[in-house]
Amino acid sequence: MTDRETIPLEEVDALVRRALTKHGASSAQAAAVARIVTSAERDGSESHGLFRVPGYVASLRSGKVDGTATPTLAHPAPAVVVVDAARGFAPLALELGLPALVDRAREMGIAALAIRHCFHFAALWPEVEQIAEAGLVGLAVTAATPMVAPAGGTKPFYGTNPLAFAFPRMDGPPLAFDMATAAMARGDIMLHARDGEPLPPGVGIGPDGAPSTDPDAVLAGAQLPFGGYKGAAIALMVELLAGAVAGDLFSYEAGAKGPKDGGPPEGGEFLIAIDPSRFGHGDGWQARAESFFSALADIEGTRLPGARRHGNRGDRHAAGAPIPASLLAEVRRLAGG
Ligand code: NDP
């Protein structure tokens, strides 16, 4: 059992800002990353909370990421928004691009946002939830570095390539799912390695290509896609959207670029926002969706994706986030004590 210290969310936010600015990030870059890390801790997305701060700092130290980058926005087509992150972290680029994406989707019925030249290390639900909080349907994907073997292969080729989707609700937070296309997110495998816990079967293979439940062997070998060739097909789609359409690196290209500093990989993110009220069947879509959610909730044993996070959100707003003591000590050290 990991020793934990519960700290207020304001302290999480302040620690991240200090750790990043101390290592050369601008206050704007540091604040945007801090908001994302704090929302991850608030929702209990532990693998994308403070756990990532040493990686963010490492990429500033190595010079891989420009911590002072100022993203810029362009509209190459009426329903297309492109943000050049200028080799900065993804969160500030997203903060610039999302309002423009929402505006264009409301105007055109559907719009897409491509973030280029960024370093993405975070969960994707914050951006799709933000789209859905504006009353739109949101979808987001990003590639990474090679970690997942394609169906039939034994060497890493795809990233863990997450796919997130959010849908507005009449009351309460949006429905949102956000999942790696690997059988397990890499951050969770790293947490198993840190805690000395074996993996469930089917998560990965060792360097020899044989199935393994040893997290260190899988980190050195290859992860497996969820659902065999089906998850691999979604990982492939993510590569094409975030790499070819957004105009950035495929995972295997990102993996060939240095330095290997443990920080976020270079790559793009691709998002779509849809305004259901512009599809010519009036405003009844939301009541229809609610009737679907009710029918689903009536099935015993089910829950909506995102419900775990939203439950944590209420609790941790009041009580703070329980952070492993060793991680907290490390982040405090990076933040200068
Ligand atoms: P999980 O497998 O933990 O969860 C995937 C989704 O399924 C979540 O929306 C979750 O909701 C939902 N879910 C889980 N259990 C149930 C259930 N019993 N019934 C209904 N829904 C359920 O996520 P992953 O480990 O695959 O991914 C973790 C994170 O890693 C994601 O946020 C992803 O964006 C991030 N990631 C980021 C990468 C990057 O490069 N930036 C790369 C890869 C992953 P809930 O949260 O409520 O449990």
Short mmCIF file of N, CA and C in Angstrom, two decimals, residues 178-262:
data_model
loop_
_atom_site.label_atom_id
_atom_site.label_comp_id
_atom_site.label_asym_id
_atom_site.label_seq_id
_atom_site.Cartn_x
_atom_site.Cartn_y
_atom_site.Cartn_z
N ASP A 178 -12.83 8.15 -22.48
CA ASP A 178 -11.47 8.50 -22.90
C ASP A 178 -10.61 7.27 -22.67
N MET A 179 -10.14 6.67 -23.72
CA MET A 179 -9.45 5.39 -23.55
C MET A 179 -8.25 5.28 -24.46
N ALA A 180 -7.19 4.73 -23.92
CA ALA A 180 -6.05 4.33 -24.75
C ALA A 180 -6.52 3.19 -25.66
N THR A 181 -5.92 3.07 -26.84
CA THR A 181 -6.25 1.92 -27.69
C THR A 181 -5.34 0.73 -27.35
N ALA A 182 -4.43 0.94 -26.41
CA ALA A 182 -3.69 -0.19 -25.83
C ALA A 182 -4.57 -0.85 -24.78
N ALA A 183 -4.30 -2.12 -24.49
CA ALA A 183 -5.09 -2.82 -23.48
C ALA A 183 -4.99 -2.12 -22.13
N MET A 184 -3.85 -1.46 -21.86
CA MET A 184 -3.70 -0.66 -20.63
C MET A 184 -2.87 0.58 -20.98
N ALA A 185 -3.24 1.73 -20.43
CA ALA A 185 -2.46 2.96 -20.68
C ALA A 185 -1.05 2.76 -20.13
N ARG A 186 -0.05 3.36 -20.80
CA ARG A 186 1.34 3.17 -20.36
C ARG A 186 1.55 3.70 -18.93
N GLY A 187 0.89 4.83 -18.64
CA GLY A 187 1.03 5.39 -17.29
C GLY A 187 0.61 4.38 -16.22
N ASP A 188 -0.44 3.60 -16.52
CA ASP A 188 -0.88 2.61 -15.54
C ASP A 188 0.12 1.46 -15.42
N ILE A 189 0.76 1.10 -16.53
CA ILE A 189 1.80 0.06 -16.45
C ILE A 189 2.97 0.59 -15.60
N MET A 190 3.30 1.87 -15.80
CA MET A 190 4.38 2.47 -14.99
C MET A 190 4.00 2.48 -13.51
N LEU A 191 2.71 2.73 -13.23
CA LEU A 191 2.28 2.70 -11.82
C LEU A 191 2.40 1.29 -11.25
N HIS A 192 2.06 0.26 -12.07
CA HIS A 192 2.23 -1.13 -11.61
C HIS A 192 3.70 -1.42 -11.33
N ALA A 193 4.58 -0.91 -12.22
CA ALA A 193 6.03 -1.14 -12.04
C ALA A 193 6.49 -0.46 -10.75
N ARG A 194 6.02 0.78 -10.55
CA ARG A 194 6.40 1.53 -9.34
C ARG A 194 5.96 0.80 -8.08
N ASP A 195 4.75 0.23 -8.13
CA ASP A 195 4.18 -0.39 -6.94
C ASP A 195 4.50 -1.88 -6.85
N GLY A 196 5.29 -2.41 -7.81
CA GLY A 196 5.68 -3.84 -7.77
C GLY A 196 4.50 -4.78 -7.94
N GLU A 197 3.50 -4.36 -8.74
CA GLU A 197 2.31 -5.20 -8.93
C GLU A 197 2.32 -5.84 -10.31
N PRO A 198 1.94 -7.13 -10.42
CA PRO A 198 1.89 -7.76 -11.75
C PRO A 198 0.73 -7.20 -12.58
N LEU A 199 0.88 -7.31 -13.90
CA LEU A 199 -0.18 -6.85 -14.81
C LEU A 199 -1.19 -7.96 -15.03
N PRO A 200 -2.41 -7.61 -15.39
CA PRO A 200 -3.33 -8.67 -15.83
C PRO A 200 -2.83 -9.26 -17.15
N PRO A 201 -3.21 -10.50 -17.46
CA PRO A 201 -2.80 -11.10 -18.74
C PRO A 201 -3.37 -10.30 -19.92
N GLY A 202 -2.64 -10.30 -21.03
CA GLY A 202 -3.16 -9.67 -22.25
C GLY A 202 -2.75 -8.23 -22.43
N VAL A 203 -1.99 -7.69 -21.46
CA VAL A 203 -1.58 -6.27 -21.55
C VAL A 203 -0.35 -6.11 -22.44
N GLY A 204 0.55 -7.11 -22.41
CA GLY A 204 1.75 -6.91 -23.21
C GLY A 204 2.59 -8.16 -23.36
N ILE A 205 3.68 -7.97 -24.12
CA ILE A 205 4.64 -9.05 -24.35
C ILE A 205 6.04 -8.55 -23.97
N GLY A 206 6.90 -9.48 -23.58
CA GLY A 206 8.27 -9.12 -23.21
C GLY A 206 9.12 -8.89 -24.46
N PRO A 207 10.40 -8.53 -24.26
CA PRO A 207 11.29 -8.29 -25.40
C PRO A 207 11.44 -9.52 -26.30
N ASP A 208 11.19 -10.73 -25.72
CA ASP A 208 11.28 -11.97 -26.52
C ASP A 208 10.00 -12.26 -27.31
N GLY A 209 8.99 -11.37 -27.18
CA GLY A 209 7.74 -11.57 -27.92
C GLY A 209 6.75 -12.47 -27.21
N ALA A 210 7.13 -13.01 -26.02
CA ALA A 210 6.23 -13.91 -25.29
C ALA A 210 5.33 -13.09 -24.36
N PRO A 211 4.06 -13.52 -24.17
CA PRO A 211 3.16 -12.81 -23.25
C PRO A 211 3.78 -12.69 -21.86
N SER A 212 3.60 -11.55 -21.20
CA SER A 212 4.20 -11.34 -19.88
C SER A 212 3.26 -10.53 -19.00
N THR A 213 3.32 -10.79 -17.69
CA THR A 213 2.57 -9.97 -16.73
C THR A 213 3.53 -9.13 -15.88
N ASP A 214 4.81 -9.14 -16.24
CA ASP A 214 5.82 -8.35 -15.52
C ASP A 214 5.85 -6.94 -16.14
N PRO A 215 5.46 -5.90 -15.37
CA PRO A 215 5.39 -4.56 -15.98
C PRO A 215 6.72 -4.10 -16.57
N ASP A 216 7.84 -4.44 -15.92
CA ASP A 216 9.14 -4.00 -16.45
C ASP A 216 9.44 -4.69 -17.79
N ALA A 217 9.07 -5.98 -17.89
CA ALA A 217 9.30 -6.71 -19.15
C ALA A 217 8.44 -6.12 -20.26
N VAL A 218 7.19 -5.77 -19.93
CA VAL A 218 6.29 -5.22 -20.95
C VAL A 218 6.76 -3.82 -21.36
N LEU A 219 7.26 -3.04 -20.40
CA LEU A 219 7.78 -1.70 -20.75
C LEU A 219 8.98 -1.83 -21.69
N ALA A 220 9.77 -2.91 -21.51
CA ALA A 220 10.93 -3.13 -22.38
C ALA A 220 10.54 -3.82 -23.69
N GLY A 221 9.40 -4.52 -23.68
CA GLY A 221 8.95 -5.25 -24.88
C GLY A 221 7.92 -4.44 -25.65
N ALA A 222 6.69 -4.88 -25.65
CA ALA A 222 5.63 -4.15 -26.37
C ALA A 222 4.30 -4.33 -25.66
N GLN A 223 3.51 -3.27 -25.69
CA GLN A 223 2.13 -3.37 -25.22
C GLN A 223 1.29 -3.98 -26.33
N LEU A 224 0.09 -4.47 -25.95
CA LEU A 224 -0.83 -5.02 -26.94
C LEU A 224 -2.04 -4.10 -27.07
N PRO A 225 -2.64 -4.04 -28.28
CA PRO A 225 -3.86 -3.24 -28.42
C PRO A 225 -5.00 -3.93 -27.68
N PHE A 226 -6.02 -3.17 -27.26
CA PHE A 226 -7.20 -3.83 -26.67
C PHE A 226 -7.95 -4.53 -27.80
N GLY A 227 -8.54 -5.65 -27.49
CA GLY A 227 -9.40 -6.32 -28.47
C GLY A 227 -8.68 -6.78 -29.73
N GLY A 228 -7.40 -7.08 -29.62
CA GLY A 228 -6.67 -7.65 -30.76
C GLY A 228 -6.68 -6.72 -31.97
N TYR A 229 -7.02 -7.28 -33.13
CA TYR A 229 -6.93 -6.50 -34.38
C TYR A 229 -7.94 -5.35 -34.40
N LYS A 230 -9.00 -5.42 -33.58
CA LYS A 230 -10.00 -4.34 -33.60
C LYS A 230 -9.43 -3.08 -32.96
N GLY A 231 -8.80 -3.24 -31.79
CA GLY A 231 -8.17 -2.08 -31.16
C GLY A 231 -7.03 -1.56 -32.02
N ALA A 232 -6.31 -2.50 -32.69
CA ALA A 232 -5.20 -2.09 -33.56
C ALA A 232 -5.72 -1.23 -34.71
N ALA A 233 -6.92 -1.54 -35.21
CA ALA A 233 -7.49 -0.76 -36.31
C ALA A 233 -7.80 0.67 -35.84
N ILE A 234 -8.25 0.81 -34.60
CA ILE A 234 -8.54 2.17 -34.09
C ILE A 234 -7.22 2.92 -33.89
N ALA A 235 -6.19 2.21 -33.39
CA ALA A 235 -4.87 2.85 -33.25
C ALA A 235 -4.37 3.35 -34.60
N LEU A 236 -4.62 2.56 -35.63
CA LEU A 236 -4.22 2.93 -37.00
C LEU A 236 -4.96 4.20 -37.44
N MET A 237 -6.28 4.25 -37.16
CA MET A 237 -7.07 5.44 -37.51
C MET A 237 -6.52 6.68 -36.81
N VAL A 238 -6.16 6.52 -35.52
CA VAL A 238 -5.61 7.65 -34.76
C VAL A 238 -4.34 8.16 -35.41
N GLU A 239 -3.46 7.23 -35.84
CA GLU A 239 -2.21 7.65 -36.51
C GLU A 239 -2.52 8.50 -37.74
N LEU A 240 -3.51 8.05 -38.52
CA LEU A 240 -3.82 8.76 -39.77
C LEU A 240 -4.45 10.13 -39.51
N LEU A 241 -5.30 10.22 -38.47
CA LEU A 241 -5.93 11.52 -38.18
C LEU A 241 -4.93 12.49 -37.55
N ALA A 242 -4.20 12.00 -36.53
CA ALA A 242 -3.28 12.91 -35.81
C ALA A 242 -1.98 13.13 -36.57
N GLY A 243 -1.61 12.16 -37.42
CA GLY A 243 -0.37 12.28 -38.19
C GLY A 243 -0.62 12.87 -39.57
N ALA A 244 -1.36 12.11 -40.42
CA ALA A 244 -1.53 12.55 -41.81
C ALA A 244 -2.47 13.75 -41.92
N VAL A 245 -3.64 13.71 -41.27
CA VAL A 245 -4.61 14.82 -41.45
C VAL A 245 -4.14 16.06 -40.69
N ALA A 246 -3.79 15.90 -39.42
CA ALA A 246 -3.36 17.08 -38.63
C ALA A 246 -2.02 17.61 -39.14
N GLY A 247 -1.25 16.77 -39.82
CA GLY A 247 0.02 17.22 -40.39
C GLY A 247 1.15 17.18 -39.39
N ASP A 248 1.23 16.08 -38.65
CA ASP A 248 2.31 15.97 -37.67
C ASP A 248 2.92 14.57 -37.75
N LEU A 249 3.63 14.17 -36.71
CA LEU A 249 4.40 12.93 -36.77
C LEU A 249 3.54 11.70 -36.51
N PHE A 250 3.87 10.60 -37.19
CA PHE A 250 3.35 9.30 -36.77
C PHE A 250 4.14 8.86 -35.54
N SER A 251 3.57 7.94 -34.79
CA SER A 251 4.25 7.51 -33.56
C SER A 251 5.66 7.00 -33.85
N TYR A 252 5.83 6.23 -34.94
CA TYR A 252 7.16 5.67 -35.18
C TYR A 252 8.17 6.77 -35.54
N GLU A 253 7.67 7.87 -36.12
CA GLU A 253 8.56 8.99 -36.42
C GLU A 253 8.91 9.73 -35.12
N ALA A 254 7.91 9.92 -34.26
CA ALA A 254 8.17 10.61 -32.99
C ALA A 254 9.19 9.82 -32.17
N GLY A 255 9.09 8.48 -32.25
CA GLY A 255 10.00 7.64 -31.48
C GLY A 255 11.45 7.74 -31.96
N ALA A 256 11.61 8.09 -33.23
CA ALA A 256 12.97 8.18 -33.79
C ALA A 256 13.62 9.53 -33.48
N LYS A 257 12.81 10.48 -32.95
CA LYS A 257 13.36 11.81 -32.65
C LYS A 257 13.75 11.87 -31.17
N GLY A 258 14.86 12.48 -30.89
CA GLY A 258 15.30 12.60 -29.50
C GLY A 258 14.89 13.92 -28.92
N PRO A 259 15.37 14.26 -27.73
CA PRO A 259 16.01 13.31 -26.82
C PRO A 259 14.98 12.45 -26.07
N LYS A 260 15.44 11.27 -25.63
CA LYS A 260 14.56 10.39 -24.84
C LYS A 260 14.68 10.82 -23.38
N ASP A 261 13.91 11.81 -23.01
CA ASP A 261 14.08 12.43 -21.69
C ASP A 261 12.97 12.02 -20.71
N GLY A 262 12.08 11.12 -21.15
CA GLY A 262 10.99 10.71 -20.26
C GLY A 262 9.83 11.69 -20.27
#
